[in-house]
Short mmCIF file of C-alpha atoms in Angstrom, two decimals:
data_model
loop_
_atom_site.label_atom_id
_atom_site.label_comp_id
_atom_site.label_asym_id
_atom_site.label_seq_id
_atom_site.Cartn_x
_atom_site.Cartn_y
_atom_site.Cartn_z
CA MET A 7 30.69 -1.07 4.15
CA GLY A 8 30.84 2.07 2.03
CA LYS A 9 30.33 4.56 4.88
CA VAL A 10 32.15 3.07 7.83
CA THR A 11 31.47 6.10 10.04
CA GLY A 12 27.93 6.73 8.80
CA PHE A 13 26.32 5.82 12.10
CA LEU A 14 28.53 8.39 13.85
CA GLU A 15 27.90 11.22 11.41
CA ILE A 16 24.23 10.86 10.42
CA ASP A 17 21.25 10.98 12.75
CA ARG A 18 18.39 8.53 12.45
CA ARG A 19 15.57 10.00 10.41
CA GLU A 20 12.20 8.35 9.87
CA ALA A 21 9.54 9.09 7.29
CA LYS A 22 6.98 11.63 8.49
CA TYR A 23 3.20 11.46 8.36
CA GLN A 24 0.42 13.74 7.26
CA PRO A 25 -1.01 15.58 10.29
CA ALA A 26 -3.70 13.59 12.09
CA SER A 27 -6.26 16.31 11.37
CA ASP A 28 -5.71 15.75 7.63
CA ARG A 29 -5.26 12.00 7.42
CA ILE A 30 -8.44 11.10 9.31
CA ARG A 31 -10.39 12.63 6.43
CA HIS A 32 -9.48 9.83 4.04
CA PHE A 33 -8.53 6.13 3.90
CA ARG A 34 -5.38 6.51 1.80
CA GLU A 35 -1.83 5.92 3.00
CA PHE A 36 -0.44 8.98 4.76
CA THR A 37 3.30 8.27 5.09
CA LEU A 38 5.48 10.90 3.41
CA PRO A 39 8.41 9.01 1.80
CA LEU A 40 11.98 10.21 2.20
CA PRO A 41 13.83 11.38 -0.92
CA ASP A 42 16.32 8.90 -2.39
CA ALA A 43 19.33 10.86 -1.13
CA GLU A 44 18.06 10.71 2.45
CA VAL A 45 17.25 7.00 2.11
CA ALA A 46 20.88 6.48 1.04
CA ASN A 47 22.04 8.46 4.06
CA GLN A 48 19.93 6.31 6.36
CA ALA A 49 21.24 3.13 4.70
CA SER A 50 24.79 4.36 5.28
CA ARG A 51 24.20 4.24 9.04
CA CYS A 52 24.37 0.42 8.92
CA MET A 53 27.53 0.03 10.96
CA ASP A 54 29.15 -3.19 9.73
CA CYS A 55 28.60 -4.75 13.16
CA GLY A 56 30.32 -8.05 13.89
CA VAL A 57 27.10 -10.06 14.25
CA PRO A 58 24.15 -8.48 12.40
CA PHE A 59 21.28 -9.59 14.63
CA CYS A 60 18.85 -7.71 12.37
CA HIS A 61 18.57 -10.63 9.93
CA GLY A 62 19.04 -13.42 12.43
CA PRO A 63 16.27 -15.45 14.09
CA ASN A 64 15.52 -12.62 16.52
CA GLY A 65 15.26 -9.98 13.81
CA CYS A 66 13.86 -10.80 10.38
CA PRO A 67 11.80 -14.00 10.00
CA VAL A 68 12.51 -14.16 6.24
CA HIS A 69 16.23 -13.48 6.87
CA ASN A 70 16.46 -10.38 4.69
CA GLN A 71 20.14 -9.65 4.02
CA ILE A 72 19.78 -6.20 5.53
CA PRO A 73 23.43 -5.06 5.74
CA ASP A 74 23.93 -6.09 2.11
CA TRP A 75 21.10 -4.05 0.63
CA ASN A 76 21.78 -1.11 2.94
CA ASP A 77 25.29 -0.98 1.48
CA LEU A 78 23.96 -1.32 -2.07
CA VAL A 79 21.53 1.57 -1.57
CA TYR A 80 24.25 3.74 -0.04
CA ASN A 81 26.41 3.10 -3.10
CA GLY A 82 23.56 3.87 -5.47
CA ASN A 83 23.14 0.33 -6.79
CA TRP A 84 19.38 0.22 -6.36
CA GLU A 85 18.76 -2.46 -8.97
CA GLU A 86 21.07 -4.93 -7.25
CA ALA A 87 19.47 -4.00 -3.92
CA VAL A 88 16.11 -4.92 -5.44
CA ARG A 89 17.41 -8.32 -6.55
CA ASN A 90 18.96 -8.95 -3.14
CA LEU A 91 15.78 -8.02 -1.27
CA HIS A 92 13.56 -10.14 -3.47
CA SER A 93 15.83 -13.14 -2.99
CA THR A 94 14.47 -13.53 0.54
CA ASN A 95 11.13 -11.68 0.48
CA ASN A 96 8.52 -12.07 -2.26
CA PHE A 97 6.58 -8.97 -1.20
CA PRO A 98 8.82 -6.32 0.40
CA GLU A 99 6.34 -3.55 -0.41
CA PHE A 100 3.93 -5.31 1.99
CA THR A 101 6.36 -5.76 4.85
CA GLY A 102 7.93 -2.35 4.29
CA ARG A 103 4.52 -0.89 5.12
CA ILE A 104 2.96 -3.10 7.78
CA CYS A 105 5.72 -5.06 9.51
CA PRO A 106 6.40 -3.87 13.09
CA ALA A 107 10.11 -4.18 12.26
CA PRO A 108 11.61 -6.58 14.80
CA CYS A 109 14.78 -6.11 12.75
CA GLU A 110 15.10 -2.56 14.06
CA GLU A 111 14.68 -3.71 17.66
CA ALA A 112 17.50 -6.23 17.00
CA CYS A 113 19.77 -3.63 15.36
CA THR A 114 23.04 -3.09 17.22
CA LEU A 115 22.45 0.66 17.12
CA ASN A 116 19.23 0.10 19.07
CA LEU A 117 21.44 -0.33 22.12
CA GLU A 118 21.63 3.47 21.89
CA ASP A 119 17.96 3.84 20.82
CA VAL A 120 18.91 4.95 17.29
CA PRO A 121 18.52 1.83 15.11
CA VAL A 122 18.94 1.96 11.36
CA THR A 123 15.63 2.81 9.66
CA ILE A 124 15.52 -0.63 8.05
CA LYS A 125 11.79 -0.64 7.38
CA THR A 126 11.95 2.73 5.61
CA VAL A 127 14.84 1.58 3.41
CA GLU A 128 13.05 -1.67 2.59
CA GLN A 129 9.90 0.15 1.46
CA ALA A 130 12.00 2.57 -0.59
CA ILE A 131 13.76 -0.29 -2.39
CA ALA A 132 10.47 -2.06 -3.12
CA ASP A 133 8.76 1.09 -4.37
CA LYS A 134 11.78 1.98 -6.52
CA ALA A 135 11.62 -1.49 -8.08
CA TRP A 136 8.07 -0.95 -9.29
CA LYS A 137 8.67 2.66 -10.34
CA MET A 138 11.62 1.65 -12.51
CA GLY A 139 9.85 -1.35 -14.03
CA TRP A 140 12.29 -3.86 -12.55
CA VAL A 141 9.55 -6.15 -11.17
CA LYS A 142 8.36 -8.42 -13.95
CA PRO A 143 6.86 -11.91 -14.20
CA GLU A 144 9.50 -14.63 -13.83
CA PRO A 145 7.91 -17.68 -15.48
CA ALA A 146 9.66 -21.00 -15.13
CA PRO A 147 11.76 -22.04 -18.15
CA PHE A 148 10.22 -25.53 -18.00
CA LYS A 149 7.12 -27.29 -16.64
CA THR A 150 7.24 -30.22 -14.24
CA GLY A 151 3.83 -31.61 -15.10
CA LYS A 152 2.86 -31.47 -11.44
CA SER A 153 -0.21 -29.63 -10.18
CA VAL A 154 -0.47 -27.89 -6.80
CA ALA A 155 -3.51 -26.37 -5.10
CA VAL A 156 -2.97 -23.52 -2.65
CA ILE A 157 -5.98 -22.78 -0.44
CA GLY A 158 -6.09 -19.14 0.62
CA SER A 159 -4.45 -16.11 -0.95
CA GLY A 160 -3.14 -14.35 2.12
CA PRO A 161 0.59 -13.65 2.42
CA ALA A 162 1.47 -17.31 3.09
CA GLY A 163 -0.59 -18.58 0.16
CA LEU A 164 0.69 -15.91 -2.24
CA ALA A 165 4.33 -16.51 -1.29
CA ALA A 166 3.98 -20.28 -1.63
CA ALA A 167 2.14 -20.03 -4.95
CA GLN A 168 4.76 -17.72 -6.45
CA GLN A 169 7.65 -19.92 -5.36
CA LEU A 170 6.02 -23.10 -6.66
CA ALA A 171 5.13 -21.53 -10.01
CA ARG A 172 8.70 -20.35 -10.50
CA VAL A 173 10.01 -23.92 -10.38
CA GLY A 174 7.55 -25.09 -13.02
CA HIS A 175 4.52 -26.43 -11.18
CA ASP A 176 0.97 -25.73 -12.35
CA VAL A 177 -0.31 -23.71 -9.38
CA HIS A 178 -3.98 -23.06 -8.66
CA VAL A 179 -4.95 -20.69 -5.84
CA TYR A 180 -8.43 -21.16 -4.38
CA GLU A 181 -9.77 -18.07 -2.60
CA ARG A 182 -13.07 -17.72 -0.75
CA GLU A 183 -13.35 -13.96 -1.36
CA PRO A 184 -13.88 -12.05 -4.65
CA LYS A 185 -10.27 -10.83 -4.66
CA ALA A 186 -6.88 -12.07 -3.52
CA GLY A 187 -4.99 -10.96 -0.43
CA GLY A 188 -6.70 -12.48 2.59
CA LEU A 189 -6.31 -10.24 5.62
CA LEU A 190 -3.85 -8.12 3.64
CA ARG A 191 -6.86 -6.93 1.66
CA TYR A 192 -9.82 -7.41 3.97
CA GLY A 193 -8.32 -7.00 7.45
CA ILE A 194 -5.61 -4.34 7.15
CA PRO A 195 -7.08 -0.88 6.45
CA ASP A 196 -6.12 1.00 3.30
CA PHE A 197 -4.55 3.79 5.34
CA LYS A 198 -1.86 1.27 6.32
CA MET A 199 -1.57 -0.41 2.91
CA GLU A 200 -3.50 0.42 -0.24
CA LYS A 201 -4.74 -2.58 -2.16
CA HIS A 202 -3.32 -1.79 -5.59
CA TYR A 203 -0.05 -3.20 -4.25
CA ILE A 204 -1.77 -6.60 -4.00
CA ASP A 205 -3.40 -6.26 -7.43
CA ARG A 206 -0.12 -5.73 -9.25
CA ARG A 207 1.46 -8.73 -7.51
CA VAL A 208 -1.49 -10.86 -8.60
CA THR A 209 -0.94 -9.65 -12.17
CA GLN A 210 2.74 -10.57 -11.89
CA MET A 211 1.88 -14.04 -10.57
CA GLU A 212 -0.68 -14.63 -13.33
CA GLY A 213 2.14 -13.82 -15.75
CA GLU A 214 4.15 -16.56 -14.04
CA GLY A 215 1.40 -19.10 -14.65
CA VAL A 216 -0.54 -19.00 -11.37
CA THR A 217 -4.30 -19.48 -11.81
CA PHE A 218 -6.59 -17.78 -9.27
CA HIS A 219 -10.04 -19.19 -8.54
CA TYR A 220 -12.21 -16.71 -6.61
CA GLY A 221 -15.42 -17.35 -4.70
CA VAL A 222 -14.33 -20.90 -3.88
CA ASN A 223 -14.87 -21.72 -0.20
CA VAL A 224 -13.10 -25.06 0.18
CA GLY A 225 -15.00 -27.25 2.58
CA VAL A 226 -18.25 -25.37 1.93
CA THR A 227 -18.78 -24.83 -1.81
CA THR A 228 -16.07 -27.26 -2.90
CA PRO A 229 -15.12 -30.44 -1.00
CA LEU A 230 -11.49 -30.70 0.02
CA GLU A 231 -11.36 -34.25 -1.35
CA ASP A 232 -12.04 -32.86 -4.85
CA LEU A 233 -8.85 -30.78 -4.67
CA LEU A 234 -6.87 -33.72 -3.31
CA ALA A 235 -8.11 -35.80 -6.24
CA ARG A 236 -7.33 -33.15 -8.89
CA HIS A 237 -3.89 -32.04 -7.69
CA ASP A 238 -0.61 -33.74 -6.83
CA ALA A 239 -0.31 -31.72 -3.60
CA VAL A 240 -2.54 -29.36 -1.64
CA LEU A 241 -1.22 -26.59 0.62
CA MET A 242 -3.63 -25.03 3.11
CA CYS A 243 -2.94 -21.38 3.97
CA GLY A 244 -6.35 -20.43 5.30
CA GLY A 245 -5.31 -18.26 8.23
CA SER A 246 -6.49 -18.10 11.84
CA GLU A 247 -10.01 -16.72 11.90
CA ALA A 248 -11.83 -17.94 15.02
CA PRO A 249 -11.99 -14.88 17.34
CA ARG A 250 -11.22 -15.12 21.03
CA ASP A 251 -14.56 -14.97 22.85
CA PRO A 252 -14.40 -13.10 26.19
CA GLY A 253 -17.88 -14.29 27.20
CA LEU A 254 -18.89 -10.86 28.48
CA PRO A 255 -22.36 -10.26 29.92
CA GLY A 256 -24.20 -8.06 27.43
CA GLN A 257 -22.10 -9.18 24.48
CA GLU A 258 -25.27 -9.93 22.56
CA LEU A 259 -26.49 -6.32 22.65
CA GLU A 260 -27.00 -4.40 19.42
CA GLY A 261 -23.91 -2.32 18.68
CA VAL A 262 -21.42 -4.92 19.95
CA HIS A 263 -19.27 -6.53 17.25
CA TYR A 264 -16.10 -8.51 16.82
CA ALA A 265 -13.39 -6.42 15.21
CA MET A 266 -12.93 -8.33 11.99
CA PRO A 267 -16.46 -8.01 10.54
CA TYR A 268 -16.14 -4.24 11.08
CA LEU A 269 -12.76 -3.97 9.39
CA VAL A 270 -13.73 -6.30 6.54
CA GLN A 271 -16.90 -4.36 5.82
CA GLN A 272 -15.07 -1.03 5.67
CA ASN A 273 -12.32 -2.48 3.47
CA ARG A 274 -14.96 -3.79 1.09
CA ARG A 275 -16.56 -0.35 1.09
CA VAL A 276 -13.27 1.36 0.27
CA GLY A 277 -12.57 -1.27 -2.39
CA ARG A 278 -15.94 -0.56 -4.00
CA GLU A 279 -17.26 -4.04 -3.34
CA ASP A 280 -20.97 -4.57 -2.73
CA VAL A 281 -21.83 -4.27 0.98
CA SER A 282 -25.53 -3.51 0.47
CA ARG A 283 -26.59 -6.87 1.89
CA ASP A 284 -24.65 -6.31 5.12
CA THR A 285 -26.03 -4.45 8.11
CA PRO A 286 -23.91 -1.28 8.15
CA ILE A 287 -21.41 -0.98 11.01
CA LEU A 288 -20.52 2.72 11.14
CA ALA A 289 -18.95 4.86 13.87
CA ALA A 290 -20.10 8.26 12.59
CA GLY A 291 -21.40 10.42 15.45
CA LYS A 292 -20.88 7.63 18.01
CA HIS A 293 -18.89 7.01 21.16
CA VAL A 294 -16.75 3.96 20.42
CA VAL A 295 -15.06 1.54 22.82
CA VAL A 296 -12.44 -0.92 21.56
CA ILE A 297 -11.62 -3.85 23.84
CA GLY A 298 -8.06 -5.05 23.24
CA GLY A 299 -4.58 -3.59 22.96
CA GLY A 300 -3.14 -5.13 19.79
CA ASP A 301 -2.82 -4.22 16.13
CA THR A 302 -6.37 -5.22 15.24
CA ALA A 303 -7.70 -3.00 18.02
CA SER A 304 -5.56 -0.15 16.73
CA ASP A 305 -6.97 -0.66 13.22
CA CYS A 306 -10.49 -0.34 14.66
CA VAL A 307 -9.45 2.92 16.33
CA GLY A 308 -8.14 4.43 13.08
CA THR A 309 -11.16 3.24 11.10
CA ALA A 310 -13.58 4.68 13.65
CA PHE A 311 -11.92 8.09 13.53
CA ARG A 312 -12.11 8.12 9.73
CA GLN A 313 -15.80 7.27 9.88
CA GLY A 314 -16.43 10.26 12.15
CA ALA A 315 -16.54 8.84 15.68
CA LEU A 316 -17.15 11.40 18.45
CA SER A 317 -14.75 9.60 20.80
CA VAL A 318 -12.75 6.39 20.91
CA HIS A 319 -11.68 4.62 24.10
CA GLN A 320 -9.31 1.66 23.95
CA LEU A 321 -9.23 -0.80 26.85
CA ASP A 322 -6.09 -2.82 27.59
CA ILE A 323 -5.95 -5.24 30.51
CA ARG A 324 -2.16 -5.00 30.62
CA PRO A 325 -0.44 -2.45 32.86
CA VAL A 326 1.16 0.62 31.35
CA PRO A 327 4.43 -0.71 29.90
CA PRO A 328 7.72 1.06 30.63
CA LEU A 329 8.67 3.91 28.34
CA LYS A 330 12.05 2.30 27.75
CA GLU A 331 13.20 -1.30 28.05
CA ASP A 332 16.28 -2.60 29.85
CA LYS A 333 18.52 -3.10 26.82
CA LEU A 334 21.01 -5.40 28.54
CA ALA A 335 18.22 -7.68 29.72
CA VAL A 336 16.10 -7.77 26.53
CA TRP A 337 18.08 -6.86 23.40
CA PRO A 338 18.05 -8.20 20.65
CA TYR A 339 14.60 -9.63 21.39
CA TRP A 340 11.30 -7.80 20.88
CA PRO A 341 10.80 -5.72 24.04
CA THR A 342 7.67 -4.84 25.95
CA LYS A 343 7.60 -1.05 26.07
CA PHE A 344 5.19 1.81 25.60
CA ARG A 345 4.26 2.25 21.95
CA THR A 346 1.75 4.55 20.30
CA SER A 347 0.40 3.55 16.91
CA THR A 348 -0.48 6.17 14.31
CA SER A 349 -4.17 5.38 14.90
CA GLN A 350 -3.88 5.85 18.65
CA ALA A 351 -2.07 9.14 18.04
CA GLU A 352 -5.15 10.40 16.22
CA GLY A 353 -6.93 10.93 19.54
CA ALA A 354 -7.72 7.65 21.28
CA ASP A 355 -8.22 7.61 25.06
CA ARG A 356 -6.25 4.58 26.25
CA GLU A 357 -7.09 2.82 29.50
CA PHE A 358 -4.45 0.43 30.85
CA ALA A 359 -4.84 -2.15 33.63
CA ALA A 360 -8.54 -2.11 32.80
CA ALA A 361 -10.69 -5.24 32.77
CA THR A 362 -14.01 -5.24 30.94
CA LEU A 363 -16.61 -6.60 33.37
CA SER A 364 -19.76 -6.29 31.28
CA ILE A 365 -21.49 -4.42 28.51
CA GLU A 366 -24.67 -2.67 29.61
CA GLY A 367 -27.51 -1.50 27.45
CA LYS A 368 -30.92 0.09 27.18
CA LYS A 369 -33.77 -1.36 25.12
CA GLY A 370 -31.46 -4.00 23.67
CA ARG A 371 -28.75 -1.58 22.55
CA VAL A 372 -25.34 -0.95 24.11
CA ALA A 373 -25.12 2.14 26.33
CA THR A 374 -22.06 1.74 28.56
CA VAL A 375 -19.10 -0.55 29.20
CA LYS A 376 -18.46 -1.45 32.84
CA CYS A 377 -14.76 -1.74 33.71
CA ALA A 378 -12.50 -2.11 36.74
CA ARG A 379 -8.82 -1.71 37.47
CA VAL A 380 -6.83 -4.93 37.80
CA ASP A 381 -4.05 -6.11 40.07
CA ALA A 382 -0.74 -7.71 39.06
CA LYS A 383 -2.57 -10.97 38.33
CA ARG A 384 -5.04 -9.13 36.10
CA GLN A 385 -7.87 -9.69 38.55
CA PRO A 386 -10.46 -6.90 39.04
CA ILE A 387 -9.90 -4.82 42.16
CA PRO A 388 -13.15 -4.32 44.14
CA GLY A 389 -14.20 -0.71 44.43
CA THR A 390 -12.40 0.45 41.27
CA GLU A 391 -15.30 0.01 38.89
CA PHE A 392 -16.03 2.72 36.32
CA HIS A 393 -18.26 3.13 33.28
CA ILE A 394 -17.51 4.38 29.76
CA LYS A 395 -20.27 5.65 27.51
CA ALA A 396 -20.55 3.53 24.38
CA ASP A 397 -22.73 3.50 21.28
CA LEU A 398 -20.48 1.00 19.51
CA VAL A 399 -18.18 -1.65 21.00
CA PHE A 400 -15.56 -3.70 19.16
CA ILE A 401 -14.04 -6.85 20.63
CA ALA A 402 -10.46 -7.12 19.38
CA LEU A 403 -8.83 -9.80 21.51
CA GLY A 404 -7.12 -11.78 18.79
CA PHE A 405 -7.78 -15.17 17.24
CA VAL A 406 -7.51 -18.59 18.81
CA HIS A 407 -7.17 -20.95 15.84
CA PRO A 408 -8.41 -21.57 12.29
CA ILE A 409 -12.08 -22.28 11.72
CA HIS A 410 -12.57 -26.01 12.24
CA GLU A 411 -15.93 -26.37 10.52
CA GLY A 412 -15.81 -27.23 6.84
CA MET A 413 -12.39 -27.86 5.35
CA LEU A 414 -10.53 -28.99 8.48
CA SER A 415 -13.32 -31.22 9.75
CA GLN A 416 -13.62 -32.77 6.27
CA ALA A 417 -9.91 -33.48 6.19
CA GLY A 418 -9.92 -35.31 9.51
CA LEU A 419 -6.37 -34.17 10.13
CA GLY A 420 -4.54 -33.76 13.42
CA LEU A 421 -4.63 -30.53 15.43
CA ASP A 422 -2.19 -29.28 18.02
CA LYS A 423 -3.16 -28.40 21.59
CA ARG A 424 -4.09 -24.84 20.55
CA GLY A 425 -6.41 -26.04 17.80
CA ASN A 426 -4.09 -25.21 14.90
CA VAL A 427 -3.30 -27.67 12.11
CA ALA A 428 -0.55 -30.00 13.32
CA ALA A 429 2.44 -29.78 10.96
CA ASN A 430 6.09 -29.12 11.76
CA GLU A 431 8.47 -26.54 10.30
CA LEU A 432 10.63 -29.18 8.63
CA ASP A 433 8.20 -30.40 5.99
CA TYR A 434 4.87 -28.64 6.75
CA ALA A 435 3.10 -31.94 6.08
CA THR A 436 -0.14 -32.73 7.89
CA SER A 437 -1.34 -36.17 9.00
CA VAL A 438 -3.19 -36.52 5.66
CA PRO A 439 -1.10 -37.70 2.67
CA LYS A 440 -0.11 -34.94 0.17
CA LEU A 441 -1.84 -32.30 2.31
CA PHE A 442 0.33 -29.50 3.73
CA ALA A 443 -0.34 -26.45 5.91
CA ALA A 444 1.45 -23.14 6.44
CA GLY A 445 0.91 -19.64 7.82
CA ASP A 446 -1.42 -18.72 10.67
CA MET A 447 -3.46 -21.89 10.10
CA ARG A 448 -0.43 -23.86 11.25
CA ARG A 449 1.51 -21.36 13.35
CA GLY A 450 -1.34 -19.46 14.98
CA GLN A 451 -2.02 -15.74 14.82
CA SER A 452 1.20 -14.01 13.80
CA LEU A 453 2.80 -11.36 11.60
CA VAL A 454 2.60 -11.00 7.81
CA VAL A 455 6.37 -11.49 7.59
CA TRP A 456 6.08 -14.83 9.41
CA ALA A 457 3.34 -15.88 6.98
CA ILE A 458 5.61 -15.08 4.03
CA ARG A 459 8.40 -17.11 5.62
CA GLU A 460 6.09 -20.08 6.20
CA GLY A 461 4.74 -19.89 2.65
CA ARG A 462 8.25 -19.89 1.19
CA GLN A 463 9.42 -22.76 3.36
CA ALA A 464 6.28 -24.79 2.71
CA ALA A 465 6.78 -24.30 -1.03
CA GLN A 466 10.25 -25.78 -0.74
CA SER A 467 8.82 -28.77 1.16
CA VAL A 468 6.03 -29.31 -1.37
CA ASP A 469 8.53 -29.09 -4.24
CA THR A 470 10.75 -31.65 -2.52
CA PHE A 471 7.74 -33.91 -1.97
CA LEU A 472 6.83 -33.73 -5.68
CA MET A 473 10.29 -33.84 -7.23
CA GLY A 474 12.55 -35.56 -4.69
CA SER A 475 14.66 -32.43 -4.25
CA SER A 476 14.29 -28.66 -4.57
CA ILE A 477 16.30 -25.65 -5.64
CA LEU A 478 13.98 -23.35 -3.70
CA PRO A 479 15.52 -21.64 -0.65
CA ARG A 480 14.18 -22.13 2.84
#
């Protein structure tokens, strides 16, 4: 390590944000990047620990070589840091923005609550790469003559397609929507990640020989068997889209929506896509209630504030988590502790240990949400009921499995006990010959960084299937 005592001499410093009063007026990113010199200082805090848990199985799913590129940044060798980072992660500008950074929780310095700002350094490296023109198409020097179809252009599909194209396969990506990105584009709000980052990666991949087919809903507009007939292998990366249904009384009232249609519509609006045929879902001048405590719920909170909501309440059935975890009992694993997202910090009223009993309305439209406190078993406690005024309610309780109708039912493939596509992490092969699956469709609802890992590993398996061996990394 270049700065052996960096962690002793330099305090942890994170990137700052625009004030909430300013950032809720627009949908752009609001993080204020650190200058290069400060990024180098933060990288120098990497302490040359004996076992770097940050890039092990508990830290980074794609196994970023974090100590290596921290040292390279500290020593001013940004271009080599870019090469190192891209050797394990196809899209570090995505993860540098939206990953919750389990690597930082696994950092040895987190034992003292001052982990290295790994996520900030990663984003700085990725952004520097584009600014300096170091990211260019890397077309394969030869063609294999094999054709691969990738269904879905979310992070798993994009990662797999890029890897397969770089070893010479003719890769075709089939995407249901008008543009690539999956939930990166249509689920994650622009204030967390602007979409031009996706567009320039698509341009890079097209330069590497990847062909994108938009508006193709496999299993609906195009039979899956057609793709299996036209290509030597088919990799499904369709995501996990079936929402968890709480079965609440009053759920059918006007003004009650699942989270994803709301987020997708607003992302289309920001992206200047046509939403004129959709019934507008807008929070302006309304009292909003969000049911759920995860990232999707938080995205609804931030979107509602930017649309001009009068108030936003967020309901979480879990008890208030501890402010600080027991390091010796939990580290280096992801801990349960009190966290406040940037969206929640913009003014959300958070209710913990709160069960949603029903949604009540007047003249067919939502008016209030009836709740109750819960015990340790998350059962409602009689006599603790309370009501929250609501003009708009979003159900954000996660996703249970991929949509079965259409492509999966046509394939007749095996499913696991949770309803995901059955395929293991060794070869990602399904029960149908030459049909593979990766990402949330196989794993279940998860992080973008896990999707990238699955896409990369599935690409290696598909390449091995086609060629007998592979030079792609797992």
